[in-house]
Short mmCIF file of C-alpha atoms and ligand atoms in Angstrom, two decimals:
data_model
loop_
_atom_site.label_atom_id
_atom_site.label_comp_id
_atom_site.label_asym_id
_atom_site.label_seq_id
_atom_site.Cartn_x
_atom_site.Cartn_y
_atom_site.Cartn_z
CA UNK B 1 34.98 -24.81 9.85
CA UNK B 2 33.16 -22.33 11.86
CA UNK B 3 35.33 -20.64 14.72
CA UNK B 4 34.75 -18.08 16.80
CA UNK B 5 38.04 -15.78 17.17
CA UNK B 6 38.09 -14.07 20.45
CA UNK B 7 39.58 -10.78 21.04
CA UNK B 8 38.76 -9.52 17.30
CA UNK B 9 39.81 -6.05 16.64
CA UNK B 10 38.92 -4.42 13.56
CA UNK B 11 42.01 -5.11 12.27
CA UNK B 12 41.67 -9.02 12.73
CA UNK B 13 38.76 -8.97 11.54
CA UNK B 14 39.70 -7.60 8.07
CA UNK B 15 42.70 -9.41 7.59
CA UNK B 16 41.35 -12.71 8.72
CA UNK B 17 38.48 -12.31 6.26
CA UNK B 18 40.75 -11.37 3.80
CA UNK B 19 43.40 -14.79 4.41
CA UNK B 20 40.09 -17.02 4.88
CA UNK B 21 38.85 -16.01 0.69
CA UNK B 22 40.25 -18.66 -0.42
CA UNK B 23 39.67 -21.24 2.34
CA UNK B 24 36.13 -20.56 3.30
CA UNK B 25 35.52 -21.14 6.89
CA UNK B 26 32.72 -19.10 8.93
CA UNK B 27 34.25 -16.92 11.09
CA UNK B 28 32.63 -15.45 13.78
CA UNK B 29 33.95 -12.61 15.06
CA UNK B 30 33.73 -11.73 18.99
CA UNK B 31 35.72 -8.63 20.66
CA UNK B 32 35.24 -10.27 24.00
CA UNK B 33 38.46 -11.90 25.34
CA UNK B 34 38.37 -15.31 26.07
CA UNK B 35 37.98 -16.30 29.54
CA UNK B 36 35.67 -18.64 31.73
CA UNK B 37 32.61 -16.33 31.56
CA UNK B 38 32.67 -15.68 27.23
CA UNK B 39 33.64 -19.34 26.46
CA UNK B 40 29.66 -20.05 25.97
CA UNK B 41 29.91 -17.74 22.96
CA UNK B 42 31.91 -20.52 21.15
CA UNK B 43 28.81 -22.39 21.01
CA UNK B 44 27.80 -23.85 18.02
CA UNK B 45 31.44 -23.87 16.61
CA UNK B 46 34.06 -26.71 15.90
CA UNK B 47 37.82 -24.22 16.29
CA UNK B 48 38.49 -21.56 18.53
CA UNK B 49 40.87 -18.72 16.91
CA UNK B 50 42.59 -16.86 20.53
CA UNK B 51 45.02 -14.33 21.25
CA UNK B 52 47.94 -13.80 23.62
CA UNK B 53 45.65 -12.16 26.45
CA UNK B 54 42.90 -14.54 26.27
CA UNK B 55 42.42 -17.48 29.13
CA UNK B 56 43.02 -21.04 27.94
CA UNK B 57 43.42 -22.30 30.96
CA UNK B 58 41.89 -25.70 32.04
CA UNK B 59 38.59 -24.49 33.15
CA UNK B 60 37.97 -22.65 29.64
CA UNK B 61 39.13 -25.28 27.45
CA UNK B 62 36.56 -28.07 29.70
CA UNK B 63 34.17 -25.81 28.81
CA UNK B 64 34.91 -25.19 25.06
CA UNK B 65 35.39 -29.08 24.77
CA UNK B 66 31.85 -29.26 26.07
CA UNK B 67 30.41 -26.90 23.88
CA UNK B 68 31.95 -29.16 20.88
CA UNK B 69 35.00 -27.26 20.44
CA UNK B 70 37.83 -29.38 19.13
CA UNK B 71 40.96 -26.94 17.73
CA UNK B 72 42.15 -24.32 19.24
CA UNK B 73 44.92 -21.87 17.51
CA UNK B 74 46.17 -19.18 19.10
CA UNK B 75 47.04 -16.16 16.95
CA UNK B 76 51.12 -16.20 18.44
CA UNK B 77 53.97 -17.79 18.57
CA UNK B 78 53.92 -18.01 22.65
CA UNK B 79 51.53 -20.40 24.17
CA UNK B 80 51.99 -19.73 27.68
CA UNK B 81 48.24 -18.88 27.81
CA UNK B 82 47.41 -22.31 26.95
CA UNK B 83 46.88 -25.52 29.39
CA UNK B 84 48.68 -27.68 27.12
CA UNK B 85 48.39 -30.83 29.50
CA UNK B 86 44.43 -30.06 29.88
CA UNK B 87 43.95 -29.99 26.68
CA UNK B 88 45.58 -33.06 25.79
CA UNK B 89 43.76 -34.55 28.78
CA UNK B 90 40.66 -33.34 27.22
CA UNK B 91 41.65 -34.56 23.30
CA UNK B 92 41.67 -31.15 22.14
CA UNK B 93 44.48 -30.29 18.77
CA UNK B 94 45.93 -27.00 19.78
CA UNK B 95 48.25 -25.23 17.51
CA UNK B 96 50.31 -21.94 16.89
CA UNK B 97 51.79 -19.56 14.31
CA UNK B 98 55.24 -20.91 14.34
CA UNK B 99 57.00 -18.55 12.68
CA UNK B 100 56.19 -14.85 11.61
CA UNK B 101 58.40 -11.93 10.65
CA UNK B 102 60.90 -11.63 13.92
CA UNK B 103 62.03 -8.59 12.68
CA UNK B 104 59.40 -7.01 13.89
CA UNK B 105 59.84 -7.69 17.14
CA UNK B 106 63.43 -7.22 17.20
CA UNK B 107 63.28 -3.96 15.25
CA UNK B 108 60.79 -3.08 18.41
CA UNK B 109 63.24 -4.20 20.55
CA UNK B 110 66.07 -1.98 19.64
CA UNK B 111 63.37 1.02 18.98
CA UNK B 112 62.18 0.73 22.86
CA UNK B 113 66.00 0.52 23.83
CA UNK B 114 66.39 3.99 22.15
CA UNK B 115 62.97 5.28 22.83
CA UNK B 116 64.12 4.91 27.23
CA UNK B 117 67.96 5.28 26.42
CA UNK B 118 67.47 8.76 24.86
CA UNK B 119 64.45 9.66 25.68
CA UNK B 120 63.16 9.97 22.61
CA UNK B 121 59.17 9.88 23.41
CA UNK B 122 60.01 12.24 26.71
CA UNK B 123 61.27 14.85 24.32
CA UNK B 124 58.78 14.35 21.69
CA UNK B 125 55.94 15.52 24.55
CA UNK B 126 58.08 18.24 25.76
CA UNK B 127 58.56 19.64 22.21
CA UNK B 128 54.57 19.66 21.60
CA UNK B 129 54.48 21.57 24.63
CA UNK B 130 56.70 24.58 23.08
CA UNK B 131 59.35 23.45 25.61
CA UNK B 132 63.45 22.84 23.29
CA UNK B 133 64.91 22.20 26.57
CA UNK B 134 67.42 19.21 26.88
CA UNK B 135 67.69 19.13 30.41
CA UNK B 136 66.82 15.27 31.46
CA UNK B 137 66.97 14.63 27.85
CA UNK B 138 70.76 13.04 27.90
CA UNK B 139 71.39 9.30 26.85
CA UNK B 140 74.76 7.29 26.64
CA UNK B 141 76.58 5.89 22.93
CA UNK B 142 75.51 2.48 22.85
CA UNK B 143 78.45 2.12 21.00
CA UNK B 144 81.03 -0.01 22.91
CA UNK B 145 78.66 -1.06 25.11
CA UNK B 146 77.89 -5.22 26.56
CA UNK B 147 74.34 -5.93 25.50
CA UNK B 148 73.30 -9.36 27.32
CA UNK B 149 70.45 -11.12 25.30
CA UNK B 150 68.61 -13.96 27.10
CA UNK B 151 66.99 -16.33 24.63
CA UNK B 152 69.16 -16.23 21.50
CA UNK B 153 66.40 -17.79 19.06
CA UNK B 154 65.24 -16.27 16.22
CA UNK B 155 64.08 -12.80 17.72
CA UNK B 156 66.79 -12.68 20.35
CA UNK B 157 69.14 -13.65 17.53
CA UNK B 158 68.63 -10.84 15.03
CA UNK B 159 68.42 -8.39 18.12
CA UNK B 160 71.93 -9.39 19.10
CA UNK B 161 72.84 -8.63 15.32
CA UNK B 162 71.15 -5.22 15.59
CA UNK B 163 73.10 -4.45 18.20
CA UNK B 164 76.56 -5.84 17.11
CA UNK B 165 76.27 -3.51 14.04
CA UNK B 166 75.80 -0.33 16.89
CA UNK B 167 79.21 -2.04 17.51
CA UNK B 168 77.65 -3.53 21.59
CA UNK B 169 79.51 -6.03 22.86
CA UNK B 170 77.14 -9.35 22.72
CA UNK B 171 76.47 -11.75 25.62
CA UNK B 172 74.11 -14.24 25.49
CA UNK B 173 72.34 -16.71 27.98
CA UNK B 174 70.15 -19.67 26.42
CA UNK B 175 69.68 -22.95 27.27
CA UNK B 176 70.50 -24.03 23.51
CA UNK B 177 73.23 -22.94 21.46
CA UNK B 178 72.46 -20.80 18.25
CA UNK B 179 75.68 -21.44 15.64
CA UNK B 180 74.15 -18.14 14.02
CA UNK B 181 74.46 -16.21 17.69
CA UNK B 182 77.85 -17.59 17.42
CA UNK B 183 78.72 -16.18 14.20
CA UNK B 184 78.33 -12.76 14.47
CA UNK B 185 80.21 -12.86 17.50
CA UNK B 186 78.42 -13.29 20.63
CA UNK B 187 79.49 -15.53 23.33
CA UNK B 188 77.85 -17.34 26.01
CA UNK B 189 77.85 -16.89 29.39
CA UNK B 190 76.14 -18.38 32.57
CA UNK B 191 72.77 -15.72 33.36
CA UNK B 192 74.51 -14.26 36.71
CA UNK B 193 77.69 -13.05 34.40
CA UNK B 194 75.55 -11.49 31.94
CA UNK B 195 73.57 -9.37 34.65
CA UNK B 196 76.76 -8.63 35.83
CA UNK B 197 78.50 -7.43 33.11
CA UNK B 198 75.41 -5.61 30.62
CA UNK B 199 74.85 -2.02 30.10
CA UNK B 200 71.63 -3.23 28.24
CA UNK B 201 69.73 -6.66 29.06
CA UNK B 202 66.83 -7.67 26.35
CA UNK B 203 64.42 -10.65 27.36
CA UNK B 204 64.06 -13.01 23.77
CA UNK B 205 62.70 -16.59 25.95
CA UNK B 206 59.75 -17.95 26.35
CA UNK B 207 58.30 -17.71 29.57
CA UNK B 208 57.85 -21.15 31.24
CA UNK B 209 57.91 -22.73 35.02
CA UNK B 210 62.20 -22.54 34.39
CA UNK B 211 61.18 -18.46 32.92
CA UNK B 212 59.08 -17.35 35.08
CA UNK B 213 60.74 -13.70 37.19
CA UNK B 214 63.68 -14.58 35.90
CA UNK B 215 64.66 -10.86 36.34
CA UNK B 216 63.95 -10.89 39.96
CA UNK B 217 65.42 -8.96 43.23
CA UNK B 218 68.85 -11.43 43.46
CA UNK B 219 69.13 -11.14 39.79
CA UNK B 220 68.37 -7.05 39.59
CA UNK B 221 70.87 -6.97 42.79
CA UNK B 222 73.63 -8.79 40.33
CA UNK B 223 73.19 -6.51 37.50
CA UNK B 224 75.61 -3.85 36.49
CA UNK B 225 74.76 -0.65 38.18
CA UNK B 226 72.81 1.79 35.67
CA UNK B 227 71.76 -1.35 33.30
CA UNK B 228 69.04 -0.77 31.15
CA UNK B 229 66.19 -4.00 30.56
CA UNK B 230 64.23 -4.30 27.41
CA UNK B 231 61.31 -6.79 27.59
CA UNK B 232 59.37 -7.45 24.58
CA UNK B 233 59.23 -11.26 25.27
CA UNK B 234 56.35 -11.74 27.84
CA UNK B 235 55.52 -10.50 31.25
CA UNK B 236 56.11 -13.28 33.39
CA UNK B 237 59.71 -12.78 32.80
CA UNK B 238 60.38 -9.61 35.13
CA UNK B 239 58.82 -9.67 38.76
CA UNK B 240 57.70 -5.96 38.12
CA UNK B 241 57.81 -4.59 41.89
CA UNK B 242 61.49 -5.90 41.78
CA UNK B 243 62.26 -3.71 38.90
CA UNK B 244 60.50 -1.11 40.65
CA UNK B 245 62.69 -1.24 43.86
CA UNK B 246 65.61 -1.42 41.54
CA UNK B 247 64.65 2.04 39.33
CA UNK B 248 64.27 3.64 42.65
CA UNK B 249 67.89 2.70 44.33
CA UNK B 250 69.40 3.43 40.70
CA UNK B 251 70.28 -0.03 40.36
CA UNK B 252 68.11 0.22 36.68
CA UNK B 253 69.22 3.35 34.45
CA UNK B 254 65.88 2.38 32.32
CA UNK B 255 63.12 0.10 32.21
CA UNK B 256 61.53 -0.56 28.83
CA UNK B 257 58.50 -2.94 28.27
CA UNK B 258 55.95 -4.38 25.87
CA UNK B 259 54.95 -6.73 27.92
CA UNK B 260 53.91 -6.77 31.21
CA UNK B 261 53.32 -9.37 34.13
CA UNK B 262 49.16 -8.45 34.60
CA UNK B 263 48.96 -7.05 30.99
CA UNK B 264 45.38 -9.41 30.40
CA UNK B 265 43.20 -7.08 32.27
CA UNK B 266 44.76 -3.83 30.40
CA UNK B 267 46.54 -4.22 27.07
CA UNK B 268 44.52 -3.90 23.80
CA UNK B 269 41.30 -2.31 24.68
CA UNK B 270 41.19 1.74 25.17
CA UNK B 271 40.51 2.52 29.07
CA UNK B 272 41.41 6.08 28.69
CA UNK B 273 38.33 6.77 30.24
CA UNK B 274 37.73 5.12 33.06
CA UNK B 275 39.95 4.38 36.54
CA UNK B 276 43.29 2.16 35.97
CA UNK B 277 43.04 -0.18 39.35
CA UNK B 278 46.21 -1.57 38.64
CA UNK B 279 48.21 0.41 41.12
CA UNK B 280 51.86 -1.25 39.61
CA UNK B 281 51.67 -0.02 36.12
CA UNK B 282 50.35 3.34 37.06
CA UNK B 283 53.87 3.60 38.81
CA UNK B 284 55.58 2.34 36.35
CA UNK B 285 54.03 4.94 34.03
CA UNK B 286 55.19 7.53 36.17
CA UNK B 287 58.60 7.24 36.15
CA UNK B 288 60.90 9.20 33.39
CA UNK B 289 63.01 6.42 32.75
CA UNK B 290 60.59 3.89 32.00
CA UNK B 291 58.29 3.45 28.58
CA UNK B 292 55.53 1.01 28.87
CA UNK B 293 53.59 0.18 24.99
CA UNK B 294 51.13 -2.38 25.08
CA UNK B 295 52.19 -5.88 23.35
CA UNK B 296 52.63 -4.03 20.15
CA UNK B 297 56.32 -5.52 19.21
CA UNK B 298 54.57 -7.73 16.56
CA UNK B 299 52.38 -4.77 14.93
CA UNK B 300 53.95 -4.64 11.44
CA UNK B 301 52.07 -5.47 8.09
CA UNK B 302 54.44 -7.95 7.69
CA UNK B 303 54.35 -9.76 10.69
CA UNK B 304 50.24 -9.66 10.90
CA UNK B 305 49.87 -10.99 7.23
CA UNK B 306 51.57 -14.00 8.42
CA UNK B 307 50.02 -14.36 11.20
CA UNK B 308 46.59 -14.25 9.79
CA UNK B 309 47.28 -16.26 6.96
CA UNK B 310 49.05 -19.38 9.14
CA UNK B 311 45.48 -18.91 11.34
CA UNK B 312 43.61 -19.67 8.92
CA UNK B 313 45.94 -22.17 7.26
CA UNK B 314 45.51 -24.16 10.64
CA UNK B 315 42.32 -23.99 10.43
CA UNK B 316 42.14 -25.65 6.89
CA UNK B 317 45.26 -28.22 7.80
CA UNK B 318 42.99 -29.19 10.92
CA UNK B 319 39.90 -29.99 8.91
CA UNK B 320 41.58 -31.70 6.48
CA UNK B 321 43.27 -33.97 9.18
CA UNK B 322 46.99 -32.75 8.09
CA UNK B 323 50.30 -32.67 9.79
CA UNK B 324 50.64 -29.59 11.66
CA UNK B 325 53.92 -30.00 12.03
CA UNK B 326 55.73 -27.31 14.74
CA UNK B 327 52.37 -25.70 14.71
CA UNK B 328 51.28 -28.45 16.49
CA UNK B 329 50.89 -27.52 20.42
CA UNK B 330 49.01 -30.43 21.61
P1 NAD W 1 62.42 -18.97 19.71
O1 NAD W 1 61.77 -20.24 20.13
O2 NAD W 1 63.01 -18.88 18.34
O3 NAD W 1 63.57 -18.56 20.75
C1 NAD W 1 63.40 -18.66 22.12
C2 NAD W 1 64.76 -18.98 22.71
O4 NAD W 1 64.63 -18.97 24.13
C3 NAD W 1 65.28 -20.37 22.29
O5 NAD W 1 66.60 -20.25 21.79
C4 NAD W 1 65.22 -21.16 23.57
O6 NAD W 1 66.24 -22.16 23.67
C5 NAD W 1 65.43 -20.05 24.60
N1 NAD W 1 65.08 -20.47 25.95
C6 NAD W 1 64.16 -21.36 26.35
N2 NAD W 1 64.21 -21.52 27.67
C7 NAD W 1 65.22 -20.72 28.12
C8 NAD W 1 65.78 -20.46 29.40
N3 NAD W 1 65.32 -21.10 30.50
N4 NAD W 1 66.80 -19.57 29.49
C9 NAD W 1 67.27 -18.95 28.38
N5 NAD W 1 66.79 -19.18 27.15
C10 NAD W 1 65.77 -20.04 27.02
O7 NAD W 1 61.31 -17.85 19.94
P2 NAD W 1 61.24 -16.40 19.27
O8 NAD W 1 60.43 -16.46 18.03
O9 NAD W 1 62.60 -15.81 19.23
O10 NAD W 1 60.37 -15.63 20.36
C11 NAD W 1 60.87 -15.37 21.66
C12 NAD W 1 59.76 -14.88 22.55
O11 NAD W 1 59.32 -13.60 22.11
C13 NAD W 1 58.46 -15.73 22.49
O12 NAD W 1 58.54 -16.81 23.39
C14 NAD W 1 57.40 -14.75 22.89
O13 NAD W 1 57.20 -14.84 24.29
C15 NAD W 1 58.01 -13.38 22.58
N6 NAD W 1 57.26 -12.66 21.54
C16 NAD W 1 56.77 -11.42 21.84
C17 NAD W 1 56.07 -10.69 20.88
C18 NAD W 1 55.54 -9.30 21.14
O14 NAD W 1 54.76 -8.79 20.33
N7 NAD W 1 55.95 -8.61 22.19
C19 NAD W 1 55.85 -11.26 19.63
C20 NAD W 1 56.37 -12.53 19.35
C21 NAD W 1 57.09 -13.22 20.31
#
């Protein structure tokens, strides 16, 4: 089938290639991101191949459906970036990588915790520098600590079991319950008593309409004073100038994220060079207690194979009319 994959680093582009030997399709390979004004660039071809940061929104996907489009996969698990009901409306399939190595993200997770906790990238700056000093530098034991994880599926899941084994505490807030959160010995508790009780909060949920800045300034004002927040699950999730207010007054001991609320404009492209607009994250950047990387929790070998290989196995499953299964977005 020929697609046109939007947002194609080089990295994409060689493992794509690589998955599609055996399947075939043309790929064509754009490093624009997907939005209203690059959709026209999917002319001529049948699938769409997207990432996290691209637009899917109802006016792109009209516009791709126009141009002949009729799949769309999105290289991720999340599909917040997708119109689902539009493109139902519109009789487009749209469908996912399902599953891919959570480790990595959780193993990211518990990094980043570290990384803000103790400082670890602070220090590794200062030392390049010439300068030993520890000054600033100090962290607490995580040992003994409550660790609340929101979103207990399969990344918040094996982040809670990280944690147990630094012998945390575990809370947990989902609207499901996971018998494997269960057994290694987290309980559940309603949202407000896990931001009361935490040291360490780490955001595993999708982010939906019931999501959306659910770490917001009555929910910050609940937390335990000096709590640390991890969020390597999606932007949406934190209403960023609340956690700003709440590094200032103290409330936050740390702030570390992957993800950010108004990451589409920034993340994945190198603007060393030119003028940041974005007047939020440059603050954020500039405190010492916060680390900001840009949506790289997935980036292992691991986790990329898969998520090239299910990409292109959509692809093929699409054109041969077969199940999707919980691929299948709409
Ligand atoms: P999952 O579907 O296995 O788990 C998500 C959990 O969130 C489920 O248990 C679900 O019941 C729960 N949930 C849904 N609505 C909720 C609510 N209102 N309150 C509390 N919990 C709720 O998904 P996963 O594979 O563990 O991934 C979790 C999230 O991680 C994804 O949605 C995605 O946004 C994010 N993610 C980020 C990266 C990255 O590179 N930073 C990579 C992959 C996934």
């Amino acid at each position: 089938m020929k697609t046109a994959v939007f947002s194609a680093r080089r990295y994409d582009q060689t493992l794509l290639a690589r998955a599609n030997a055996a399947h075939g399709h043309e790929l064509v390979f754009l490093q624009d991101r997907l939005e209203a004004g690059t959709a026209q660039l999917a002319a001529g071809c049948q699938a769409v191949a997207a990432f996290v940061n691209d637009d899917l929104g109802g006016v792109v996907l009209e516009k791709l459906a126009e141009l002949g489009v009729r799949f769309v996969t999105t290289r991720s698990t999340g599909f917040n970036h997708i119109d689902v009901a539009a493109a139902r409306a519109l009789g487009l399939t749209v469908a996912r990588v399902a599953d891919y190595s959570p480790y990595s993200v959780a193993e990211f997770a518990v990094g980043l915790l570290q990384a803000v906790n103790r400082k670890i990238a602070r220090a590794s700056m200062r030392t390049r520098e010439g300068n030993f000093e520890l000054d600033g530098l100090m962290g607490v034991d995580l040992h003994g600590k409550t660790v609340g994880v929101i979103g207990t599926g399969k990344i918040g899941v094996l982040f809670a079991r990280i944690m147990a084994g630094f012998g945390c505490q575990i809370l947990g807030s989902d609207v499901h319950r996971n018998p494997d959160f269960d057994a290694l010995g987290g309980r559940y508790v309603e949202r407000t008593e896990l931001f009361a009780a935490s040291d360490v909060i780490s955001l595993h949920c999708p982010l939906t309409e019931a999501t959306r800045y659910l770490v917001n300034a009555q929910s910050l004002a609940l937390a335990k004073p000096g709590c640390i927040l991890v969020n390597t699950s999606r932007g949406g999730l934190v209403d960023t100038e609340a956690a700003i207010a709440a590094l200032k007054s103290g409330r936050l001991r740390g702030l570390a994220i992957d993800v950010y609320e108004q990451e589409a404009s920034l993340f994945f492209q190198d603007l060393s060079s030119t003028i940041i607009t974005d007047d939020v994250i440059q603050r954020l950047v500039s405190f010492p207690n916060v680390i900001v990387t840009g949506h790289q929790a997935f980036f292992t070998e691991e986790a990329i194979g898969q998520i090239m290989q299910t990409t292109i196995e959509n692809l093929s499953a699409f054109a041969a009319g077969d199940d999707l299964g919980e691929r299948l977005v709409a």
